[in-house]
Short mmCIF file of C-alpha atoms and ligand atoms in Angstrom, two decimals:
data_model
loop_
_atom_site.label_atom_id
_atom_site.label_comp_id
_atom_site.label_asym_id
_atom_site.label_seq_id
_atom_site.Cartn_x
_atom_site.Cartn_y
_atom_site.Cartn_z
CA MET A 25 44.90 -6.31 -34.88
CA ALA A 26 48.20 -5.62 -36.58
CA MET A 27 49.93 -6.12 -39.88
CA HIS A 28 50.24 -9.57 -41.49
CA ASP A 29 53.73 -10.04 -42.92
CA ASP A 30 52.53 -12.00 -45.95
CA CYS A 31 49.68 -9.62 -46.92
CA ILE A 32 50.25 -7.35 -49.93
CA PHE A 33 47.72 -4.71 -48.82
CA CYS A 34 49.25 -4.60 -45.31
CA LYS A 35 52.57 -3.86 -47.00
CA ILE A 36 51.15 -1.15 -49.28
CA ALA A 37 49.02 0.48 -46.55
CA ASN A 38 52.04 0.66 -44.23
CA HIS A 39 54.60 1.71 -46.92
CA VAL A 40 56.61 -1.50 -46.80
CA ILE A 41 55.85 -1.48 -50.54
CA GLU A 42 55.11 1.93 -52.09
CA SER A 43 52.13 2.56 -54.34
CA ASP A 44 50.23 5.37 -56.03
CA TYR A 45 48.51 6.93 -53.01
CA ILE A 46 45.49 9.21 -53.33
CA TYR A 47 44.71 9.70 -49.63
CA GLU A 48 46.08 8.56 -46.29
CA ASP A 49 45.52 9.13 -42.58
CA ASN A 50 46.48 7.26 -39.40
CA VAL A 51 43.90 4.52 -39.95
CA VAL A 52 43.55 3.98 -43.71
CA ALA A 53 45.34 4.37 -47.04
CA ALA A 54 43.89 4.77 -50.55
CA PHE A 55 45.86 3.87 -53.66
CA ARG A 56 45.16 3.11 -57.32
CA ASP A 57 44.14 -0.43 -58.30
CA MET A 58 46.84 -2.06 -60.44
CA SER A 59 44.17 -3.34 -62.90
CA PRO A 60 41.80 -0.39 -63.22
CA LEU A 61 38.27 -1.03 -64.48
CA ALA A 62 37.41 2.68 -64.78
CA PRO A 63 39.26 6.03 -65.11
CA THR A 64 39.11 6.23 -61.31
CA HIS A 65 39.67 2.87 -59.62
CA VAL A 66 41.05 3.38 -56.12
CA LEU A 67 41.28 0.89 -53.26
CA VAL A 68 40.65 2.12 -49.72
CA VAL A 69 42.15 -0.18 -47.09
CA PRO A 70 42.71 -0.12 -43.33
CA LYS A 71 46.31 -0.11 -42.10
CA ASP A 72 45.46 -2.90 -39.64
CA HIS A 73 44.62 -6.29 -41.11
CA TYR A 74 40.99 -7.41 -41.43
CA ALA A 75 40.12 -10.15 -43.91
CA ASP A 76 36.86 -8.54 -45.01
CA LEU A 77 33.82 -6.60 -43.73
CA ALA A 78 32.79 -9.61 -41.60
CA ASP A 79 36.08 -9.69 -39.66
CA GLY A 80 35.10 -7.59 -36.64
CA VAL A 81 35.97 -4.21 -38.09
CA PRO A 82 35.82 -1.54 -35.33
CA ALA A 83 33.37 1.32 -35.83
CA GLU A 84 36.24 3.83 -35.85
CA THR A 85 37.90 1.97 -38.72
CA ALA A 86 34.64 1.71 -40.66
CA ALA A 87 34.13 5.45 -40.25
CA ALA A 88 37.68 6.14 -41.41
CA LEU A 89 37.13 4.00 -44.52
CA LEU A 90 33.98 5.93 -45.44
CA HIS A 91 35.67 9.27 -44.76
CA ALA A 92 38.49 8.20 -47.08
CA VAL A 93 35.98 7.32 -49.83
CA ASP A 94 34.69 10.91 -49.66
CA GLU A 95 38.26 12.26 -49.77
CA VAL A 96 39.12 10.07 -52.77
CA ALA A 97 36.00 11.20 -54.64
CA LYS A 98 36.92 14.85 -54.00
CA ALA A 99 40.56 14.33 -55.00
CA GLU A 100 39.50 12.58 -58.22
CA GLY A 101 36.81 15.16 -59.02
CA ILE A 102 34.00 12.59 -59.20
CA THR A 103 31.82 13.72 -56.30
CA GLU A 104 29.36 15.43 -58.62
CA SER A 105 29.53 13.03 -61.57
CA GLY A 106 29.00 10.01 -59.31
CA PHE A 107 30.90 6.92 -58.25
CA ARG A 108 30.43 3.37 -57.00
CA VAL A 109 31.84 1.65 -53.90
CA VAL A 110 32.25 -2.14 -53.91
CA ALA A 111 33.53 -4.45 -51.17
CA ASN A 112 33.94 -8.10 -52.11
CA ALA A 113 33.83 -10.55 -49.20
CA GLY A 114 34.56 -14.23 -49.59
CA GLY A 115 34.42 -16.79 -52.35
CA ASP A 116 31.04 -16.10 -53.92
CA ALA A 117 32.04 -12.45 -54.32
CA GLY A 118 35.33 -13.47 -55.93
CA GLN A 119 37.45 -11.71 -53.31
CA ALA A 120 41.04 -12.12 -54.50
CA VAL A 121 42.97 -10.20 -51.84
CA HIS A 122 41.98 -11.15 -48.30
CA HIS A 123 42.63 -7.78 -46.70
CA LEU A 124 39.51 -5.60 -46.43
CA HIS A 125 39.33 -3.08 -49.27
CA LEU A 126 36.70 -0.80 -50.78
CA HIS A 127 36.85 -0.30 -54.55
CA VAL A 128 36.00 3.31 -55.51
CA LEU A 129 35.04 3.41 -59.19
CA GLY A 130 34.14 6.43 -61.27
CA GLY A 131 35.04 8.78 -64.08
CA CYS A 132 32.79 7.09 -66.63
CA ARG A 133 29.27 5.70 -66.90
CA LEU A 134 29.32 2.55 -64.75
CA THR A 135 27.33 -0.37 -66.11
CA ASP A 136 26.36 -3.49 -64.15
CA ASP A 137 29.55 -5.36 -65.07
CA PHE A 138 31.86 -3.09 -63.04
CA ALA A 139 33.40 -4.88 -60.02
P1 DGP B 226 39.05 -8.18 -55.04
O1 DGP B 226 38.54 -9.12 -56.08
O2 DGP B 226 37.94 -7.30 -54.49
O3 DGP B 226 39.84 -8.88 -53.96
O4 DGP B 226 40.04 -7.21 -55.83
C1 DGP B 226 41.39 -7.08 -55.57
C2 DGP B 226 41.91 -5.92 -56.39
O5 DGP B 226 43.21 -5.62 -55.95
C3 DGP B 226 42.01 -6.18 -57.90
O6 DGP B 226 41.20 -5.21 -58.56
C4 DGP B 226 43.48 -5.98 -58.24
C5 DGP B 226 44.01 -5.25 -57.04
N1 DGP B 226 45.37 -5.58 -56.67
C6 DGP B 226 45.85 -6.82 -56.37
N2 DGP B 226 47.14 -6.76 -56.02
C7 DGP B 226 47.49 -5.45 -56.09
C8 DGP B 226 48.72 -4.76 -55.85
O7 DGP B 226 49.75 -5.33 -55.49
N3 DGP B 226 48.70 -3.41 -56.01
C9 DGP B 226 47.57 -2.74 -56.40
N4 DGP B 226 47.67 -1.42 -56.54
N5 DGP B 226 46.39 -3.36 -56.64
C10 DGP B 226 46.36 -4.69 -56.49
#
C-alpha cells in the first residue's frame, strides 16, 4: 500500500506538503489539526494510504499509530491530565478526509461534543 497522489494526508505524512509535526517515525506522522477543537488537537496518520480502520490496516501499522498517540500525549504534556482518541470511519461518522487518522484531543475538559 503506497501513497495516493491526490490525498492530502499522504502528502503531509510524506512531506510533499509540510505541516506542524509533533512526532514522526518510519511508519506514521503526527501533526496539528488545521481546525483545532481543543488546545491539543493532533492527527496521527500512517505514511501509507488506508482509507480508514476497516481498510486492512496491518498490525505493525496499528501498533505504530498507538505508539505515536503515547508520544504525542507526552510531547503535549497531557498524559496525566487526560486525552481522547477518535477515529471517524465512513459516512455516519462524518469522516471528511479518507486517509486513516486518529484525532488526539486534550488540554481542556472534554465534553461529549468533541469530535
Ligand atoms: P475527519 O472528520 O475525522 O475526517 O476529520 C478530518 C480533520 O482533518 C478535520 O478536523 C480537519 C483536518 N484537516 C483537513 N485537512 C487538513 C489539512 O490540510 N491540514 C491539517 N493540518 N488538517 C486538516
